Amino acid sequence: MKKVKVSGPKPWWNFTGADEVFEAQNPDQISRLYFPLCNEAGLLSAITPTLNGDIKTDQNHFLTLPVSEQDLHNTRSARQFWVYVAGRGPWSATAAKPKESCDLEAGALWHKLTRENRALGLRAVITNFVPMGQERVEIMRVELTNTGRKPLAITATAAIPIFGRSADNLRDHRHVTSLLHHIEQVSHGVLVTPTMSFDERGHHPNSTIYGVLGCEGDGQAPAGSFPTVASFIGEGGNFDAPRAVFEDWDQPDLDEVELQGREAVGALRFKSRKLAPGKSVTYLIHMGIAKDRKEVLSWIRAYGTVDKTQEALEHTQAFWKERLDRIQVQTDDADFGRWVRWVTLQPILRKIFGNSFLPDFDYGRGGRGWRDLWQDCLALLLLDTGDVRGLLLNNFAGVRMNGTNATIIGNAPGEFVADRNNISRTWMDHGVWPWLTTELYIHQTGDLKFLLEEAPYFEGGRGTILEHIIVQHLAAISNFGEHGNCRLQDADWNDGLDMARDRGESVAFTAVYAGNLLRIADMLEVLKEKARAAELRQKGEALAKHIREDEWIKNAAGHAWFNGYYDNNGTRVEGDHPKGVRITLTGQVFPILSGVATNEQVAQCYAAAKRYLFDKKLAGFRLNTDFVEVQPQLGRAFSFAYGEKENGAFFSHMNVMFANALYRRGFVEEGYEVFSSLYKMAMDAAMAKIYPGLPEYFNGEGRGMYHYLTGSASWYLLTLITQVLGIRGQWGDLVLEPKLTPEQFGKSGQISAEVGFAGKRLKITYLNRSREPYGQYKIESVLVQGRSFPVPDGILTIPRKTLTDIAGPAIDITVALA
């Protein structure tokens, strides 16, 4: 494998085949890198190129030390594997070393690290994954190979520090909670069962077991273990140089005083052996959390040999492959389709991890928020999983009868919590998202009856889905500020605008409510409820007119755009200012996305964004201009360093919604510029310094931040499929309206995609051999399963029944453009 410098212009990782698998050269030279591992049973792991990271199931159950991205270099959180070579001393197969090679190969969701110490003549290949079963366990397979010319006498030791309690105890009662540890040495490793769950609001007996077990590749148990930190690192030692390894100690015989109530470690000592040149030996380590002793001991029975582990790995790879195969894109740029697979994975990861359980855990103590729930459903709809109707129905149980909603989502379907951290707050945009997701569902499925289904309200009462939607919108538009816009309350989509509760207004989301009201009215007319539709339409049109006329501003330089906000002084936020022009991307996106802006206003908004928000160096759009000073009357965001997070970063979520809005309005070249910028920034490996995927944002240096768990992934897939590729439903029928640029057709003049629709697997191919631009090409011919389909004058619509009547699960559709 060719080595490339991390700091050079070439990428330090590359895709290796037709799917999402990639290899990385020297990833240990990149700070703050991590990779997710998980299963649907709820084992949540993060792993770095030095095997640091943490393993947990929720906020209150961490097997290993909880870590943030700033702690990833800490060996106290590492999965360690040591090899003591007789006459040569110890070697860590996991720690970064300047003169040792480090290669990574990874896919969904497995992580294989190769390290080689040529001076010793040892190579370690370490594979980590979480099997797709009911067990909450991570498996680490270590294969050691003698690459030298002489036999080596080796003694291997795996060491996994066991935290074994709540993340709250990292600072709160750290020592006291270790006194609860009941530590047991069993034949295959170490078990820790805290005697109780420590909580000063009310302690509870505990039955959860934290375990580190191991065996050799043939199932043979370890020779013994060092079960406590003190017995492993020794007095004066540390995890960088544990005395048990460096001094080649025999495993200890501890009495109860030395064993119980201590900080624990699953340090497993394997028998010493001779390793001949060219020969290999394999060790298996099982790290996890179990509800009882029977479960934890089952790990060895299920995965206790090389063959069983390999079978579990292949099953896990097949599971994730099936999920990612549901959306496939083939273009001349093969990397794009591979990268999209990682973006497809991200909404699934957020459903499993929530927002809090990877090293970028700034979003609290677990779970997802209301907005996250609905936006993740966008991707689930496109993945055509078949269970979305029930999921949506459960989600509406979070709406209150007064139009507000619960803000935190529990682990079970339909489980909600009133407030985050017991702080009661209202985000004024929350009523927007259920309708946007429901609208997509109805168009994709034609299931209008869903609106008439009954669902409970949060904290009492029942009503139809339609009533839930309408009450949320009426609650928002009945709470106007002095300028005629919905009050900002505790914040909108931008959580950083959280200091304008009294007089703040969100023009941006008033536009969304206006657009939603008009589309709800359209749907009511289809349902033949014309009287109610007329009332909502009148309200929507009045709001839209107000925004188009009253919130449209022009500056001294001749640019024009929408004002997005008013602060807590009742002052308009955007426009010319003595400290520089002030404009937000959010303020432009939502009037365009909602349909409120006229075509002329769309063009001018884009021009203003290009003038004031586009960064030529990084070729992306910032979230806002630099306001220079903190904004205590608007929100905390402007206290952040400019270019970070909600203050002027390249926020993927708002950028992809900007692209979506432009595509919807027919501004295809402009939409493509925004849309493609995200892919280009993410794929600039030397700058972004992340594995493939779409991060929450790119900072001022172009570094990807808050990887994997972001709603921007769902919106990216939504935009790619329904707008760029133009594959979408309309009242249940299939509409094909590609909005592609000549560049996207490449040299071959074609682009294809595979998606699910109407219970079928569609492969749709667009041919544009002359590479005509959007607006000039028209549909020349259509083949559905090899048979000619009538060519429309306008948008191509294929009735749902035409698709469902075709035998078999897969349908080929070819559309020739000219």
mmCIF file of N, CA and C in Angstrom, residues 703-803:
data_model
loop_
_atom_site.group_PDB
_atom_site.id
_atom_site.type_symbol
_atom_site.label_atom_id
_atom_site.label_comp_id
_atom_site.label_asym_id
_atom_site.label_seq_id
_atom_site.Cartn_x
_atom_site.Cartn_y
_atom_site.Cartn_z
ATOM 1 N N ARG A 703 -11.990 21.888 8.269
ATOM 2 C CA ARG A 703 -11.984 20.590 8.953
ATOM 3 C C ARG A 703 -13.414 20.149 9.248
ATOM 4 N N GLY A 704 -13.711 18.879 8.964
ATOM 5 C CA GLY A 704 -15.036 18.347 9.248
ATOM 6 C C GLY A 704 -15.224 18.143 10.740
ATOM 7 N N MET A 705 -16.361 18.598 11.257
ATOM 8 C CA MET A 705 -16.624 18.558 12.687
ATOM 9 C C MET A 705 -17.952 17.842 12.958
ATOM 10 N N TYR A 706 -18.004 17.148 14.091
ATOM 11 C CA TYR A 706 -19.219 16.424 14.504
ATOM 12 C C TYR A 706 -19.650 15.445 13.403
ATOM 13 N N HIS A 707 -18.795 14.484 13.161
ATOM 14 C CA HIS A 707 -19.052 13.541 12.083
ATOM 15 C C HIS A 707 -20.144 12.538 12.471
ATOM 16 N N TYR A 708 -20.791 12.016 11.464
ATOM 17 C CA TYR A 708 -21.749 10.912 11.509
ATOM 18 C C TYR A 708 -23.144 11.314 11.996
ATOM 19 N N LEU A 709 -23.273 11.929 13.170
ATOM 20 C CA LEU A 709 -24.598 12.149 13.744
ATOM 21 C C LEU A 709 -25.103 13.537 13.388
ATOM 22 N N THR A 710 -25.715 13.657 12.218
ATOM 23 C CA THR A 710 -26.192 14.959 11.752
ATOM 24 C C THR A 710 -27.388 14.799 10.826
ATOM 25 N N GLY A 711 -28.370 15.690 10.990
ATOM 26 C CA GLY A 711 -29.542 15.671 10.121
ATOM 27 C C GLY A 711 -29.251 16.055 8.693
ATOM 28 N N SER A 712 -28.075 16.601 8.435
ATOM 29 C CA SER A 712 -27.730 16.984 7.067
ATOM 30 C C SER A 712 -27.660 15.769 6.147
ATOM 31 N N ALA A 713 -27.368 14.590 6.702
ATOM 32 C CA ALA A 713 -27.294 13.385 5.873
ATOM 33 C C ALA A 713 -28.665 13.044 5.287
ATOM 34 N N SER A 714 -29.717 13.137 6.115
ATOM 35 C CA SER A 714 -31.068 12.863 5.609
ATOM 36 C C SER A 714 -31.456 13.857 4.526
ATOM 37 N N TRP A 715 -31.142 15.122 4.746
ATOM 38 C CA TRP A 715 -31.480 16.140 3.755
ATOM 39 C C TRP A 715 -30.643 15.982 2.487
ATOM 40 N N TYR A 716 -29.426 15.492 2.636
ATOM 41 C CA TYR A 716 -28.602 15.261 1.444
ATOM 42 C C TYR A 716 -29.232 14.175 0.580
ATOM 43 N N LEU A 717 -29.640 13.075 1.208
ATOM 44 C CA LEU A 717 -30.278 11.993 0.455
ATOM 45 C C LEU A 717 -31.587 12.462 -0.169
ATOM 46 N N LEU A 718 -32.369 13.224 0.594
ATOM 47 C CA LEU A 718 -33.630 13.757 0.079
ATOM 48 C C LEU A 718 -33.387 14.607 -1.159
ATOM 49 N N THR A 719 -32.390 15.471 -1.091
ATOM 50 C CA THR A 719 -32.086 16.357 -2.216
ATOM 51 C C THR A 719 -31.546 15.575 -3.406
ATOM 52 N N LEU A 720 -30.648 14.648 -3.139
ATOM 53 C CA LEU A 720 -30.061 13.852 -4.211
ATOM 54 C C LEU A 720 -31.130 13.078 -4.982
ATOM 55 N N ILE A 721 -32.008 12.407 -4.261
ATOM 56 C CA ILE A 721 -32.963 11.514 -4.919
ATOM 57 C C ILE A 721 -34.143 12.276 -5.509
ATOM 58 N N THR A 722 -34.767 13.134 -4.700
ATOM 59 C CA THR A 722 -36.021 13.751 -5.164
ATOM 60 C C THR A 722 -35.815 14.986 -6.024
ATOM 61 N N GLN A 723 -34.675 15.652 -5.916
ATOM 62 C CA GLN A 723 -34.443 16.872 -6.686
ATOM 63 C C GLN A 723 -33.387 16.691 -7.773
ATOM 64 N N VAL A 724 -32.172 16.294 -7.397
ATOM 65 C CA VAL A 724 -31.103 16.153 -8.385
ATOM 66 C C VAL A 724 -31.459 15.057 -9.394
ATOM 67 N N LEU A 725 -31.773 13.883 -8.877
ATOM 68 C CA LEU A 725 -32.170 12.782 -9.761
ATOM 69 C C LEU A 725 -33.641 12.862 -10.142
ATOM 70 N N GLY A 726 -34.400 13.641 -9.393
ATOM 71 C CA GLY A 726 -35.797 13.863 -9.738
ATOM 72 C C GLY A 726 -36.666 12.632 -9.620
ATOM 73 N N ILE A 727 -36.339 11.732 -8.707
ATOM 74 C CA ILE A 727 -37.124 10.512 -8.501
ATOM 75 C C ILE A 727 -37.973 10.727 -7.251
ATOM 76 N N ARG A 728 -39.259 10.953 -7.440
ATOM 77 C CA ARG A 728 -40.098 11.275 -6.292
ATOM 78 C C ARG A 728 -41.533 10.833 -6.535
ATOM 79 N N GLY A 729 -42.260 10.777 -5.454
ATOM 80 C CA GLY A 729 -43.670 10.438 -5.547
ATOM 81 C C GLY A 729 -44.535 11.674 -5.626
ATOM 82 N N GLN A 730 -45.686 11.530 -6.263
ATOM 83 C CA GLN A 730 -46.699 12.582 -6.273
ATOM 84 C C GLN A 730 -48.059 11.903 -6.162
ATOM 85 N N TRP A 731 -48.632 12.016 -4.960
ATOM 86 C CA TRP A 731 -49.887 11.343 -4.652
ATOM 87 C C TRP A 731 -49.777 9.835 -4.908
ATOM 88 N N GLY A 732 -48.596 9.292 -4.709
ATOM 89 C CA GLY A 732 -48.387 7.850 -4.833
ATOM 90 C C GLY A 732 -47.851 7.401 -6.172
ATOM 91 N N ASP A 733 -47.973 8.233 -7.196
ATOM 92 C CA ASP A 733 -47.411 7.897 -8.503
ATOM 93 C C ASP A 733 -45.933 8.282 -8.542
ATOM 94 N N LEU A 734 -45.217 7.701 -9.501
ATOM 95 C CA LEU A 734 -43.788 7.983 -9.642
ATOM 96 C C LEU A 734 -43.582 9.121 -10.633
ATOM 97 N N VAL A 735 -42.873 10.155 -10.202
ATOM 98 C CA VAL A 735 -42.511 11.276 -11.065
ATOM 99 C C VAL A 735 -41.010 11.226 -11.309
ATOM 100 N N LEU A 736 -40.612 11.378 -12.563
ATOM 101 C CA LEU A 736 -39.199 11.463 -12.926
ATOM 102 C C LEU A 736 -38.947 12.819 -13.566
ATOM 103 N N GLU A 737 -38.197 13.654 -12.852
ATOM 104 C CA GLU A 737 -37.912 15.015 -13.324
ATOM 105 C C GLU A 737 -36.460 15.351 -12.992
ATOM 106 N N PRO A 738 -35.507 14.781 -13.739
ATOM 107 C CA PRO A 738 -34.094 14.991 -13.413
ATOM 108 C C PRO A 738 -33.675 16.447 -13.579
ATOM 109 N N LYS A 739 -32.882 16.909 -12.600
ATOM 110 C CA LYS A 739 -32.340 18.270 -12.658
ATOM 111 C C LYS A 739 -30.824 18.152 -12.606
ATOM 112 N N LEU A 740 -30.280 17.692 -13.720
ATOM 113 C CA LEU A 740 -28.867 17.335 -13.792
ATOM 114 C C LEU A 740 -28.115 18.294 -14.697
ATOM 115 N N THR A 741 -26.886 18.576 -14.322
ATOM 116 C CA THR A 741 -26.020 19.425 -15.135
ATOM 117 C C THR A 741 -25.199 18.562 -16.084
ATOM 118 N N PRO A 742 -24.660 19.126 -17.160
ATOM 119 C CA PRO A 742 -23.822 18.340 -18.074
ATOM 120 C C PRO A 742 -22.664 17.656 -17.367
ATOM 121 N N GLU A 743 -22.073 18.330 -16.388
ATOM 122 C CA GLU A 743 -20.943 17.757 -15.655
ATOM 123 C C GLU A 743 -21.309 16.434 -14.995
ATOM 124 N N GLN A 744 -22.540 16.323 -14.504
ATOM 125 C CA GLN A 744 -22.940 15.117 -13.797
ATOM 126 C C GLN A 744 -23.114 13.915 -14.718
ATOM 127 N N PHE A 745 -23.354 14.152 -16.003
ATOM 128 C CA PHE A 745 -23.483 13.038 -16.945
ATOM 129 C C PHE A 745 -22.119 12.470 -17.337
ATOM 130 N N GLY A 746 -21.060 13.234 -17.099
ATOM 131 C CA GLY A 746 -19.720 12.748 -17.365
ATOM 132 C C GLY A 746 -19.486 12.439 -18.829
ATOM 133 N N LYS A 747 -18.373 11.747 -19.105
ATOM 134 C CA LYS A 747 -18.021 11.413 -20.485
ATOM 135 C C LYS A 747 -18.963 10.387 -21.096
ATOM 136 N N SER A 748 -19.534 9.524 -20.246
ATOM 137 C CA SER A 748 -20.409 8.472 -20.753
ATOM 138 C C SER A 748 -21.779 8.991 -21.163
ATOM 139 N N GLY A 749 -22.140 10.162 -20.655
ATOM 140 C CA GLY A 749 -23.445 10.715 -20.986
ATOM 141 C C GLY A 749 -24.600 10.009 -20.306
ATOM 142 N N GLN A 750 -24.339 9.360 -19.171
ATOM 143 C CA GLN A 750 -25.434 8.701 -18.460
ATOM 144 C C GLN A 750 -25.187 8.701 -16.963
ATOM 145 N N ILE A 751 -26.278 8.564 -16.230
ATOM 146 C CA ILE A 751 -26.236 8.461 -14.772
ATOM 147 C C ILE A 751 -27.394 7.568 -14.370
ATOM 148 N N SER A 752 -27.170 6.714 -13.391
ATOM 149 C CA SER A 752 -28.236 5.807 -12.975
ATOM 150 C C SER A 752 -28.291 5.715 -11.462
ATOM 151 N N ALA A 753 -29.437 5.269 -10.975
ATOM 152 C CA ALA A 753 -29.642 5.135 -9.539
ATOM 153 C C ALA A 753 -30.571 3.969 -9.275
ATOM 154 N N GLU A 754 -30.386 3.358 -8.118
ATOM 155 C CA GLU A 754 -31.295 2.313 -7.655
ATOM 156 C C GLU A 754 -31.917 2.769 -6.349
ATOM 157 N N VAL A 755 -33.256 2.753 -6.323
ATOM 158 C CA VAL A 755 -33.988 3.199 -5.137
ATOM 159 C C VAL A 755 -35.207 2.299 -4.959
ATOM 160 N N GLY A 756 -35.793 2.381 -3.762
ATOM 161 C CA GLY A 756 -37.028 1.671 -3.508
ATOM 162 C C GLY A 756 -38.223 2.586 -3.707
ATOM 163 N N PHE A 757 -39.275 2.049 -4.314
ATOM 164 C CA PHE A 757 -40.513 2.812 -4.496
ATOM 165 C C PHE A 757 -41.647 1.829 -4.735
ATOM 166 N N ALA A 758 -42.767 2.044 -4.049
ATOM 167 C CA ALA A 758 -43.972 1.218 -4.226
ATOM 168 C C ALA A 758 -43.680 -0.265 -4.006
ATOM 169 N N GLY A 759 -42.754 -0.556 -3.092
ATOM 170 C CA GLY A 759 -42.422 -1.939 -2.814
ATOM 171 C C GLY A 759 -41.569 -2.596 -3.877
ATOM 172 N N LYS A 760 -41.098 -1.833 -4.841
ATOM 173 C CA LYS A 760 -40.272 -2.359 -5.918
ATOM 174 C C LYS A 760 -38.861 -1.788 -5.825
ATOM 175 N N ARG A 761 -37.958 -2.485 -6.475
ATOM 176 C CA ARG A 761 -36.592 -2.005 -6.585
ATOM 177 C C ARG A 761 -36.439 -1.404 -7.971
ATOM 178 N N LEU A 762 -36.325 -0.075 -8.035
ATOM 179 C CA LEU A 762 -36.230 0.605 -9.318
ATOM 180 C C LEU A 762 -34.780 0.893 -9.666
ATOM 181 N N LYS A 763 -34.405 0.558 -10.905
ATOM 182 C CA LYS A 763 -33.130 1.024 -11.438
ATOM 183 C C LYS A 763 -33.468 1.992 -12.560
ATOM 184 N N ILE A 764 -33.125 3.254 -12.334
ATOM 185 C CA ILE A 764 -33.483 4.319 -13.271
ATOM 186 C C ILE A 764 -32.212 4.852 -13.905
ATOM 187 N N THR A 765 -32.185 4.840 -15.231
ATOM 188 C CA THR A 765 -31.025 5.316 -15.979
ATOM 189 C C THR A 765 -31.436 6.491 -16.851
ATOM 190 N N TYR A 766 -30.705 7.575 -16.723
ATOM 191 C CA TYR A 766 -30.900 8.743 -17.584
ATOM 192 C C TYR A 766 -29.772 8.783 -18.606
ATOM 193 N N LEU A 767 -30.143 8.897 -19.875
ATOM 194 C CA LEU A 767 -29.154 9.023 -20.950
ATOM 195 C C LEU A 767 -29.206 10.433 -21.513
ATOM 196 N N ASN A 768 -28.051 11.063 -21.594
ATOM 197 C CA ASN A 768 -27.953 12.408 -22.168
ATOM 198 C C ASN A 768 -26.623 12.465 -22.920
ATOM 199 N N ARG A 769 -26.588 11.749 -24.059
ATOM 200 C CA ARG A 769 -25.330 11.573 -24.780
ATOM 201 C C ARG A 769 -24.731 12.896 -25.237
ATOM 202 N N SER A 770 -25.581 13.846 -25.578
ATOM 203 C CA SER A 770 -25.067 15.152 -26.035
ATOM 204 C C SER A 770 -24.807 16.096 -24.868
ATOM 205 N N ARG A 771 -25.136 15.624 -23.649
ATOM 206 C CA ARG A 771 -24.914 16.397 -22.416
ATOM 207 C C ARG A 771 -25.522 17.792 -22.496
ATOM 208 N N GLU A 772 -26.779 17.824 -22.889
ATOM 209 C CA GLU A 772 -27.518 19.094 -22.906
ATOM 210 C C GLU A 772 -27.769 19.556 -21.480
ATOM 211 N N PRO A 773 -27.763 20.854 -21.219
ATOM 212 C CA PRO A 773 -28.002 21.350 -19.863
ATOM 213 C C PRO A 773 -29.479 21.296 -19.488
ATOM 214 N N TYR A 774 -29.741 21.349 -18.184
ATOM 215 C CA TYR A 774 -31.117 21.397 -17.692
ATOM 216 C C TYR A 774 -31.806 22.638 -18.271
ATOM 217 N N GLY A 775 -33.041 22.446 -18.649
ATOM 218 C CA GLY A 775 -33.786 23.531 -19.278
ATOM 219 C C GLY A 775 -33.784 23.435 -20.786
ATOM 220 N N GLN A 776 -32.789 22.694 -21.323
ATOM 221 C CA GLN A 776 -32.721 22.501 -22.772
ATOM 222 C C GLN A 776 -33.020 21.061 -23.176
ATOM 223 N N TYR A 777 -32.663 20.099 -22.284
ATOM 224 C CA TYR A 777 -32.995 18.732 -22.659
ATOM 225 C C TYR A 777 -34.475 18.432 -22.376
ATOM 226 N N LYS A 778 -35.019 17.544 -23.172
ATOM 227 C CA LYS A 778 -36.379 17.062 -22.997
ATOM 228 C C LYS A 778 -36.367 15.539 -23.064
ATOM 229 N N ILE A 779 -37.440 14.939 -22.609
ATOM 230 C CA ILE A 779 -37.542 13.485 -22.647
ATOM 231 C C ILE A 779 -37.806 13.038 -24.082
ATOM 232 N N GLU A 780 -36.910 12.212 -24.597
ATOM 233 C CA GLU A 780 -37.020 11.730 -25.976
ATOM 234 C C GLU A 780 -37.712 10.373 -26.048
ATOM 235 N N SER A 781 -37.364 9.476 -25.103
ATOM 236 C CA SER A 781 -38.000 8.163 -25.070
ATOM 237 C C SER A 781 -37.927 7.595 -23.662
ATOM 238 N N VAL A 782 -38.843 6.664 -23.362
ATOM 239 C CA VAL A 782 -38.904 6.037 -22.043
ATOM 240 C C VAL A 782 -39.134 4.546 -22.225
ATOM 241 N N LEU A 783 -38.319 3.744 -21.563
ATOM 242 C CA LEU A 783 -38.517 2.296 -21.546
ATOM 243 C C LEU A 783 -38.741 1.852 -20.108
ATOM 244 N N VAL A 784 -39.848 1.132 -19.891
ATOM 245 C CA VAL A 784 -40.135 0.563 -18.578
ATOM 246 C C VAL A 784 -40.082 -0.948 -18.718
ATOM 247 N N GLN A 785 -39.092 -1.543 -18.097
ATOM 248 C CA GLN A 785 -38.861 -2.986 -18.208
ATOM 249 C C GLN A 785 -38.757 -3.413 -19.677
ATOM 250 N N GLY A 786 -38.070 -2.564 -20.452
ATOM 251 C CA GLY A 786 -37.825 -2.868 -21.854
ATOM 252 C C GLY A 786 -38.951 -2.513 -22.798
ATOM 253 N N ARG A 787 -40.076 -2.063 -22.265
ATOM 254 C CA ARG A 787 -41.215 -1.710 -23.113
ATOM 255 C C ARG A 787 -41.377 -0.198 -23.186
ATOM 256 N N SER A 788 -41.740 0.274 -24.366
ATOM 257 C CA SER A 788 -41.890 1.711 -24.577
ATOM 258 C C SER A 788 -43.034 2.253 -23.735
ATOM 259 N N PHE A 789 -42.785 3.409 -23.128
ATOM 260 C CA PHE A 789 -43.797 4.096 -22.317
ATOM 261 C C PHE A 789 -44.069 5.442 -22.976
ATOM 262 N N PRO A 790 -45.324 5.912 -22.980
ATOM 263 C CA PRO A 790 -45.636 7.178 -23.657
ATOM 264 C C PRO A 790 -44.756 8.328 -23.178
ATOM 265 N N VAL A 791 -44.279 9.122 -24.116
ATOM 266 C CA VAL A 791 -43.413 10.257 -23.794
ATOM 267 C C VAL A 791 -44.286 11.465 -23.504
ATOM 268 N N PRO A 792 -44.156 12.058 -22.336
ATOM 269 C CA PRO A 792 -44.997 13.204 -21.986
ATOM 270 C C PRO A 792 -44.472 14.499 -22.591
ATOM 271 N N ASP A 793 -45.334 15.518 -22.601
ATOM 272 C CA ASP A 793 -44.905 16.846 -23.022
ATOM 273 C C ASP A 793 -44.138 17.547 -21.905
ATOM 274 N N GLY A 794 -44.472 17.207 -20.667
ATOM 275 C CA GLY A 794 -43.833 17.863 -19.531
ATOM 276 C C GLY A 794 -43.139 16.856 -18.631
ATOM 277 N N ILE A 795 -43.567 16.811 -17.378
ATOM 278 C CA ILE A 795 -42.964 15.929 -16.390
ATOM 279 C C ILE A 795 -43.425 14.491 -16.631
ATOM 280 N N LEU A 796 -42.518 13.556 -16.508
ATOM 281 C CA LEU A 796 -42.822 12.145 -16.710
ATOM 282 C C LEU A 796 -43.440 11.571 -15.442
ATOM 283 N N THR A 797 -44.680 11.093 -15.538
ATOM 284 C CA THR A 797 -45.380 10.467 -14.422
ATOM 285 C C THR A 797 -45.748 9.038 -14.796
ATOM 286 N N ILE A 798 -45.339 8.088 -13.960
ATOM 287 C CA ILE A 798 -45.668 6.681 -14.173
ATOM 288 C C ILE A 798 -46.627 6.262 -13.065
ATOM 289 N N PRO A 799 -47.867 5.888 -13.417
ATOM 290 C CA PRO A 799 -48.844 5.523 -12.380
ATOM 291 C C PRO A 799 -48.325 4.402 -11.481
ATOM 292 N N ARG A 800 -48.672 4.488 -10.221
ATOM 293 C CA ARG A 800 -48.229 3.484 -9.255
ATOM 294 C C ARG A 800 -48.666 2.080 -9.687
ATOM 295 N N LYS A 801 -49.892 1.993 -10.218
ATOM 296 C CA LYS A 801 -50.412 0.686 -10.625
ATOM 297 C C LYS A 801 -49.576 0.067 -11.739
ATOM 298 N N THR A 802 -49.034 0.900 -12.608
ATOM 299 C CA THR A 802 -48.166 0.384 -13.668
ATOM 300 C C THR A 802 -46.973 -0.346 -13.068
ATOM 301 N N LEU A 803 -46.448 0.199 -11.981
ATOM 302 C CA LEU A 803 -45.292 -0.407 -11.322
ATOM 303 C C LEU A 803 -45.686 -1.658 -10.544
#
